[in-house]
Short mmCIF file of C-alpha atoms in Angstrom, two decimals:
data_model
loop_
_atom_site.label_atom_id
_atom_site.label_comp_id
_atom_site.label_asym_id
_atom_site.label_seq_id
_atom_site.Cartn_x
_atom_site.Cartn_y
_atom_site.Cartn_z
CA UNK A 1 0.00 0.00 0.00
CA UNK A 2 1.33 3.48 -0.88
CA UNK A 3 2.00 5.99 1.92
CA UNK A 4 -0.86 8.25 0.86
CA UNK A 5 -3.28 5.31 0.75
CA UNK A 6 -2.26 4.36 4.29
CA UNK A 7 -2.87 7.93 5.47
CA UNK A 8 -6.30 8.15 3.83
CA UNK A 9 -7.34 4.76 5.19
CA UNK A 10 -6.21 5.70 8.72
CA UNK A 11 -7.91 9.09 8.62
CA UNK A 12 -11.15 7.45 7.52
CA UNK A 13 -10.96 5.23 10.58
CA UNK A 14 -10.38 8.31 12.76
CA UNK A 15 -13.33 10.06 11.09
CA UNK A 16 -15.63 7.09 11.76
CA UNK A 17 -14.77 7.23 15.45
CA UNK A 18 -15.48 10.97 15.76
CA UNK A 19 -18.89 11.59 14.12
CA UNK A 20 -19.50 14.92 15.89
CA UNK A 21 -16.21 16.67 15.20
CA UNK A 22 -15.94 19.26 12.45
CA UNK A 23 -13.26 20.94 10.39
CA UNK A 24 -13.64 24.65 9.60
CA UNK A 25 -11.99 25.90 6.43
CA UNK A 26 -12.84 29.56 5.94
CA UNK A 27 -16.55 29.92 5.25
CA UNK A 28 -16.96 26.16 4.82
CA UNK A 29 -17.17 23.41 7.39
CA UNK A 30 -17.25 19.62 7.14
CA UNK A 31 -17.68 16.68 9.50
CA UNK A 32 -14.52 14.55 9.67
CA UNK A 33 -16.37 11.90 7.69
CA UNK A 34 -17.31 14.34 4.90
CA UNK A 35 -13.74 15.59 4.74
CA UNK A 36 -12.26 12.09 4.80
CA UNK A 37 -14.52 11.10 1.91
CA UNK A 38 -13.14 13.98 -0.14
CA UNK A 39 -9.55 12.77 0.35
CA UNK A 40 -9.68 10.11 -2.33
CA UNK A 41 -12.27 11.82 -4.51
CA UNK A 42 -10.62 15.21 -4.69
CA UNK A 43 -10.18 15.27 -8.45
CA UNK A 44 -13.95 15.63 -8.81
CA UNK A 45 -14.15 18.63 -6.47
CA UNK A 46 -14.31 22.29 -7.42
CA UNK A 47 -10.93 24.00 -7.87
CA UNK A 48 -10.85 25.73 -4.48
CA UNK A 49 -11.85 22.68 -2.42
CA UNK A 50 -9.53 20.44 -4.43
CA UNK A 51 -6.59 22.71 -3.59
CA UNK A 52 -7.46 22.57 0.12
CA UNK A 53 -7.67 18.79 0.06
CA UNK A 54 -4.43 18.45 -1.90
CA UNK A 55 -2.69 20.80 0.55
CA UNK A 56 -4.02 18.74 3.45
CA UNK A 57 -2.71 15.53 1.88
CA UNK A 58 0.71 17.10 1.17
CA UNK A 59 0.97 18.15 4.81
CA UNK A 60 -0.22 14.78 6.07
CA UNK A 61 2.42 13.10 3.92
CA UNK A 62 5.13 15.42 5.29
CA UNK A 63 4.07 14.63 8.86
CA UNK A 64 4.02 10.91 8.02
CA UNK A 65 7.63 11.10 6.81
CA UNK A 66 8.91 13.39 9.58
CA UNK A 67 7.14 12.15 12.70
CA UNK A 68 7.63 8.50 13.62
CA UNK A 69 4.79 8.49 16.16
CA UNK A 70 2.33 9.78 13.54
CA UNK A 71 3.66 7.25 11.04
CA UNK A 72 3.31 4.32 13.45
CA UNK A 73 -0.19 5.35 14.47
CA UNK A 74 -1.28 5.75 10.85
CA UNK A 75 0.09 2.30 10.02
CA UNK A 76 -1.71 0.81 13.00
CA UNK A 77 -5.03 2.53 12.24
CA UNK A 78 -4.82 1.46 8.61
CA UNK A 79 -4.21 -2.12 9.73
CA UNK A 80 -0.81 -2.34 8.06
CA UNK A 81 1.17 -2.86 11.27
CA UNK B 1 -1.13 55.11 26.50
CA UNK B 2 -0.92 52.48 23.77
CA UNK B 3 -3.98 52.10 21.56
CA UNK B 4 -5.59 49.09 19.92
CA UNK B 5 -8.61 48.67 17.68
CA UNK B 6 -9.89 45.12 17.96
CA UNK B 7 -12.40 43.92 15.36
CA UNK B 8 -13.89 40.46 15.91
CA UNK B 9 -17.27 40.20 14.20
CA UNK B 10 -19.53 37.24 14.89
CA UNK B 11 -22.20 36.13 12.43
CA UNK B 12 -21.67 32.42 11.72
CA UNK B 13 -20.28 29.32 13.44
CA UNK B 14 -16.66 29.89 12.47
CA UNK B 15 -16.72 33.55 13.49
CA UNK B 16 -18.30 32.69 16.84
CA UNK B 17 -15.16 30.66 17.59
CA UNK B 18 -12.76 33.36 16.40
CA UNK B 19 -14.71 35.94 18.45
CA UNK B 20 -14.26 33.74 21.54
CA UNK B 21 -10.52 33.49 20.87
CA UNK B 22 -10.27 37.27 20.63
CA UNK B 23 -11.55 37.71 24.21
CA UNK B 24 -8.24 36.45 25.52
CA UNK B 25 -6.50 39.20 23.55
CA UNK B 26 -8.74 41.93 24.99
CA UNK B 27 -7.76 40.78 28.49
CA UNK B 28 -4.05 40.75 27.62
CA UNK B 29 -4.22 44.20 26.04
CA UNK B 30 -6.05 45.69 29.01
CA UNK B 31 -3.65 44.04 31.47
CA UNK B 32 -0.79 45.69 29.58
CA UNK B 33 -2.46 49.11 29.83
CA UNK B 34 -3.78 49.40 26.28
CA UNK B 35 -6.86 51.48 25.56
CA UNK B 36 -8.93 49.07 23.47
CA UNK B 37 -11.67 50.04 21.01
CA UNK B 38 -13.54 46.76 20.78
CA UNK B 39 -15.83 46.24 17.78
CA UNK B 40 -16.86 42.66 18.37
CA UNK B 41 -19.49 40.00 18.86
CA UNK B 42 -21.82 41.10 16.02
CA UNK B 43 -21.60 42.20 12.39
CA UNK B 44 -19.30 45.20 12.05
CA UNK B 45 -19.57 47.86 9.34
CA UNK B 46 -16.83 49.41 7.26
CA UNK B 47 -17.77 52.87 8.57
CA UNK B 48 -17.31 51.76 12.17
CA UNK B 49 -13.84 50.37 11.45
CA UNK B 50 -12.76 53.42 9.43
CA UNK B 51 -14.03 55.73 12.16
CA UNK B 52 -12.24 53.75 14.89
CA UNK B 53 -8.99 53.90 12.90
CA UNK B 54 -9.37 57.66 12.36
CA UNK B 55 -10.05 58.21 16.08
CA UNK B 56 -7.04 56.10 17.09
CA UNK B 57 -4.04 57.14 15.01
CA UNK B 58 -1.14 54.69 15.19
CA UNK B 59 -3.25 52.11 17.05
CA UNK B 60 -2.71 48.40 16.54
CA UNK B 61 -5.42 46.86 14.36
CA UNK B 62 -6.30 43.37 15.54
CA UNK B 63 -8.78 41.42 13.43
CA UNK B 64 -10.42 38.02 14.03
CA UNK B 65 -12.85 36.80 11.38
CA UNK B 66 -13.15 35.74 7.74
CA UNK B 67 -10.78 37.13 5.16
CA UNK B 68 -10.16 36.89 1.45
CA UNK B 69 -7.09 37.64 -0.64
CA UNK B 70 -7.94 41.31 -0.90
CA UNK B 71 -10.06 42.03 2.18
CA UNK B 72 -11.20 41.45 5.73
CA UNK B 73 -14.94 40.84 6.26
CA UNK B 74 -17.17 42.51 8.85
CA UNK B 75 -20.21 40.48 7.83
CA UNK B 76 -21.11 38.07 5.04
CA UNK B 77 -21.45 41.01 2.65
CA UNK B 78 -19.37 43.91 3.92
CA UNK B 79 -15.61 44.33 3.58
CA UNK B 80 -14.24 46.40 6.44
CA UNK B 81 -10.72 46.68 5.03
CA UNK B 82 -9.83 46.16 1.39
CA UNK B 83 -7.51 47.52 -1.29
CA UNK B 84 -9.49 50.79 -1.38
CA UNK B 85 -8.99 51.77 2.26
CA UNK B 86 -5.79 49.84 2.94
CA UNK B 87 -3.96 53.18 3.16
CA UNK B 88 -5.57 53.51 6.62
CA UNK B 89 -3.19 50.79 7.83
CA UNK B 90 -0.18 53.01 7.11
CA UNK B 91 1.98 53.42 10.23
CA UNK B 92 0.12 50.69 12.11
CA UNK B 93 0.89 47.19 13.30
CA UNK B 94 -1.80 44.83 12.00
CA UNK B 95 -2.56 41.38 13.39
CA UNK B 96 -5.12 39.21 11.64
CA UNK B 97 -6.50 35.78 12.31
CA UNK B 98 -8.28 35.44 8.97
CA UNK B 99 -7.98 33.41 5.81
CA UNK B 100 -5.89 34.50 2.85
CA UNK B 101 -5.46 38.21 3.53
CA UNK B 102 -1.65 38.10 3.59
CA UNK B 103 -1.72 37.07 -0.05
CA UNK B 104 -2.75 40.43 -1.49
CA UNK B 105 -4.12 42.79 1.16
CA UNK B 106 -1.14 42.26 3.47
CA UNK B 107 1.35 42.85 0.68
CA UNK B 108 -0.48 46.00 -0.37
CA UNK B 109 -0.58 47.13 3.29
CA UNK B 110 3.17 46.59 3.49
CA UNK B 111 3.63 48.66 0.33
CA UNK B 112 1.45 51.37 1.92
CA UNK B 113 3.86 51.64 4.89
CA UNK B 114 2.00 49.41 7.32
CA UNK B 115 4.64 48.78 10.02
CA UNK B 116 3.84 45.08 10.37
CA UNK B 117 1.21 42.78 8.86
CA UNK B 118 0.53 39.37 10.41
CA UNK B 119 -1.77 37.07 8.47
CA UNK B 120 -2.24 33.91 6.42
CA UNK B 121 -1.58 33.37 2.72
CA UNK B 122 -4.19 30.61 2.40
CA UNK B 123 -7.32 29.33 4.14
CA UNK B 124 -6.94 29.15 7.94
CA UNK B 125 -8.26 25.84 9.27
CA UNK B 126 -9.27 24.58 12.69
CA UNK B 127 -11.16 21.68 14.23
CA UNK B 128 -13.72 21.41 17.01
CA UNK B 129 -11.76 18.71 18.85
CA UNK B 130 -8.69 20.95 19.32
CA UNK B 131 -10.18 24.40 19.85
CA UNK B 132 -7.82 25.20 22.74
CA UNK B 133 -4.73 24.36 20.67
CA UNK B 134 -5.91 26.36 17.65
CA UNK B 135 -6.71 29.29 19.94
CA UNK B 136 -3.22 29.15 21.42
CA UNK B 137 -1.70 29.17 17.94
CA UNK B 138 -4.02 31.92 16.65
CA UNK B 139 -3.27 34.19 19.64
CA UNK B 140 0.40 33.63 20.32
CA UNK B 141 1.77 36.25 17.89
CA UNK B 142 -0.04 39.25 19.34
CA UNK B 143 0.49 38.07 22.92
CA UNK B 144 4.25 37.91 22.39
CA UNK B 145 4.24 41.27 20.64
CA UNK B 146 2.38 43.05 23.44
CA UNK B 147 4.86 41.51 25.87
CA UNK B 148 7.37 43.74 24.09
CA UNK B 149 9.11 41.23 21.80
CA UNK B 150 9.69 41.86 18.08
CA UNK B 151 7.40 40.58 15.34
CA UNK B 152 10.16 38.32 14.08
CA UNK B 153 10.48 36.68 17.50
CA UNK B 154 6.70 36.30 17.63
CA UNK B 155 6.72 34.69 14.18
CA UNK B 156 9.46 32.22 15.11
CA UNK B 157 7.75 31.33 18.39
CA UNK B 158 4.40 30.82 16.63
CA UNK B 159 6.02 28.38 14.18
CA UNK B 160 7.73 26.53 17.05
CA UNK B 161 4.47 26.39 19.03
CA UNK B 162 2.61 24.87 16.07
CA UNK B 163 5.22 22.13 15.86
CA UNK B 164 4.92 21.43 19.59
CA UNK B 165 1.11 21.43 19.44
CA UNK B 166 1.14 19.08 16.44
CA UNK B 167 3.24 16.59 18.41
CA UNK B 168 0.85 16.84 21.36
CA UNK B 169 -2.15 16.32 19.07
CA UNK B 170 -0.52 13.27 17.49
CA UNK B 171 0.10 11.79 20.93
CA UNK B 172 -3.59 12.38 21.78
CA UNK B 173 -4.76 10.65 18.59
CA UNK B 174 -6.04 13.90 16.99
CA UNK B 175 -4.54 13.39 13.56
CA UNK B 176 -6.70 15.74 11.45
CA UNK B 177 -5.93 18.51 13.93
CA UNK B 178 -2.18 17.77 13.95
CA UNK B 179 -1.98 18.03 10.17
CA UNK B 180 -4.08 21.19 10.04
CA UNK B 181 -2.19 23.09 12.73
CA UNK B 182 1.10 22.45 10.91
CA UNK B 183 -0.50 23.63 7.70
CA UNK B 184 -1.70 26.83 9.39
CA UNK B 185 1.87 27.47 10.54
CA UNK B 186 3.12 26.90 7.00
CA UNK B 187 0.81 29.57 5.55
CA UNK B 188 1.51 32.11 8.31
CA UNK B 189 3.15 35.32 7.08
CA UNK B 190 4.52 38.33 8.90
CA UNK B 191 5.64 41.31 6.81
CA UNK B 192 7.90 43.88 8.44
CA UNK B 193 10.72 46.16 7.34
CA UNK B 194 13.21 43.35 8.10
CA UNK B 195 10.97 40.57 6.80
CA UNK B 196 9.35 41.80 3.56
CA UNK B 197 6.92 39.76 1.45
CA UNK B 198 8.53 37.20 -0.82
CA UNK B 199 7.74 36.72 -4.48
CA UNK B 200 8.49 34.35 -7.32
CA UNK B 201 8.05 37.18 -9.84
CA UNK B 202 11.38 37.94 -11.47
CA UNK B 203 10.56 41.59 -12.14
CA UNK B 204 9.39 42.19 -8.61
CA UNK B 205 12.61 40.64 -7.30
CA UNK B 206 14.64 42.93 -9.55
CA UNK B 207 12.62 45.94 -8.37
CA UNK B 208 13.13 44.96 -4.71
CA UNK B 209 16.88 44.47 -5.24
CA UNK B 210 17.22 47.76 -7.10
CA UNK B 211 15.08 50.03 -4.94
CA UNK B 212 14.83 48.21 -1.62
CA UNK B 213 11.84 46.27 -0.29
CA UNK B 214 9.43 49.15 0.40
CA UNK B 215 9.91 51.00 -2.87
CA UNK B 216 10.28 47.78 -4.82
CA UNK B 217 6.86 46.62 -3.64
CA UNK B 218 5.26 50.02 -4.27
CA UNK B 219 6.36 50.14 -7.88
CA UNK B 220 3.57 49.44 -10.38
CA UNK B 221 1.46 47.52 -7.86
CA UNK B 222 -1.15 46.53 -10.43
CA UNK B 223 1.34 45.53 -13.06
CA UNK B 224 4.36 43.81 -11.63
CA UNK B 225 3.35 40.45 -10.28
CA UNK B 226 -0.17 40.61 -11.68
CA UNK B 227 -1.63 37.38 -12.95
CA UNK B 228 -2.26 38.97 -16.33
CA UNK B 229 1.41 39.63 -16.84
CA UNK B 230 2.42 36.21 -15.60
CA UNK B 231 -0.02 34.63 -18.01
CA UNK B 232 1.14 36.74 -20.92
CA UNK B 233 4.81 36.22 -20.07
CA UNK B 234 4.34 32.48 -19.67
CA UNK B 235 2.52 32.16 -22.98
CA UNK B 236 5.11 34.18 -24.86
CA UNK B 237 8.00 32.30 -23.32
CA UNK B 238 6.45 28.96 -24.21
CA UNK B 239 5.59 30.03 -27.76
CA UNK B 240 8.97 31.58 -28.53
CA UNK B 241 11.11 29.27 -26.40
CA UNK B 242 13.02 32.24 -24.97
CA UNK B 243 12.50 35.47 -23.07
CA UNK B 244 10.47 37.55 -25.46
CA UNK B 245 11.33 41.15 -26.39
CA UNK B 246 7.61 41.94 -26.52
CA UNK B 247 7.44 41.71 -22.75
CA UNK B 248 8.56 45.26 -21.88
CA UNK B 249 5.91 46.68 -24.22
CA UNK B 250 3.29 44.41 -22.66
CA UNK B 251 4.23 45.83 -19.29
CA UNK B 252 4.02 49.38 -20.58
CA UNK B 253 0.52 48.92 -22.03
CA UNK B 254 -0.74 47.11 -18.95
CA UNK B 255 0.73 49.80 -16.75
CA UNK B 256 -1.02 52.53 -18.73
CA UNK B 257 -4.28 50.58 -18.66
CA UNK B 258 -4.24 50.16 -14.88
CA UNK B 259 -3.30 53.81 -14.42
CA UNK B 260 -6.48 54.96 -16.17
CA UNK B 261 -9.00 52.15 -15.62
CA UNK B 262 -10.29 50.91 -12.28
CA UNK B 263 -10.76 47.15 -12.71
CA UNK B 264 -11.97 46.43 -9.17
CA UNK B 265 -15.74 46.68 -9.98
CA UNK B 266 -15.24 44.24 -12.87
CA UNK B 267 -13.26 41.88 -10.66
CA UNK B 268 -16.26 41.57 -8.35
CA UNK B 269 -18.21 40.00 -11.21
CA UNK B 270 -15.58 38.45 -13.42
CA UNK B 271 -12.81 37.54 -10.98
CA UNK B 272 -9.26 37.18 -12.25
CA UNK B 273 -10.45 36.70 -15.83
CA UNK B 274 -10.40 40.49 -16.19
CA UNK B 275 -6.65 40.48 -15.53
CA UNK B 276 -6.09 37.76 -18.10
CA UNK B 277 -8.07 39.81 -20.64
CA UNK B 278 -5.96 42.90 -19.94
CA UNK B 279 -2.82 40.81 -20.32
CA UNK B 280 -4.05 39.33 -23.57
CA UNK B 281 -5.00 42.69 -25.09
CA UNK B 282 -1.73 44.30 -23.97
CA UNK B 283 0.29 41.41 -25.38
CA UNK B 284 -1.58 41.52 -28.68
CA UNK B 285 -0.97 45.25 -29.09
CA UNK B 286 2.68 44.82 -28.15
CA UNK B 287 3.07 41.92 -30.59
CA UNK B 288 1.41 43.86 -33.42
CA UNK B 289 3.74 46.80 -32.92
CA UNK B 290 6.86 44.66 -32.58
CA UNK B 291 6.35 42.13 -35.36
#
């Protein structure tokens, strides 16, 4: 499984476990589940939202590569480790 | 006595949170002996903000709410600061917790002699599960500044705090929040005399190197660095395979156009397409004269 696929899978698990939490992005807001669903469908989104999602994934990937605790927890949540 | 104008409108869910965060700043300011003009907790009009700035010359402007590239919003429909009244920020220190405003408004404020502009170059994000951490990050810059430290120190400490908070959030299993707080730190900008805005635009870099940061950013605001020119320049470079001699003429025509035509009302309706059109027309005229 590619790194980004692991991250998306793990974040979807986190989203499932936190149905009431929300993300605020400027004027827009999403439940974690709504946002997690956009992570692997972002090519179909409007330009502005797509950029936000791509930025989020870039940053998640950076954190995955730089922070071993984050990496291990993502692997565990995704069921890889 | 030091003066501060604090604007923290509240009219939707996101702005109710940012308004709450701003209350901590009011307390800090008052504890440090600032006289605070507080326009908060409701929709705020442009007139109110302009009047408060006029009544408080040299005051800090502190703003918590929605922003766009070229403005700060007082309600869903009213811009309280934009490119038209940005001159009112001249000689002031400005602290914003708002999306995007450092991209254009902050740069223009810097060019208009704003002493310091703190803001974000992209959309500011936060989550409901880590409100305390996002509040800490959103507030740290102005708290450090009113403690008497420099903006640069505040900027470095804000970046370091975001890193620390991200680690804490990871350890607590708050992964969305950890990623987003790091991203917020990445898009944080602070423009001061010693820390001017950065640009990828070659001509702007030349202007800054030749005339210094302040004058270099003032020069031809609408022309150098505009998307129209980038588009025209990019197209010409691709077509010709080299730096094109038409470019200086394109700049000249665009410069003249922006000197005599106010494009802002058109931008409201057409967005950046108006700049591309100007670039295209200017390039066409330049090409016709050159070829």
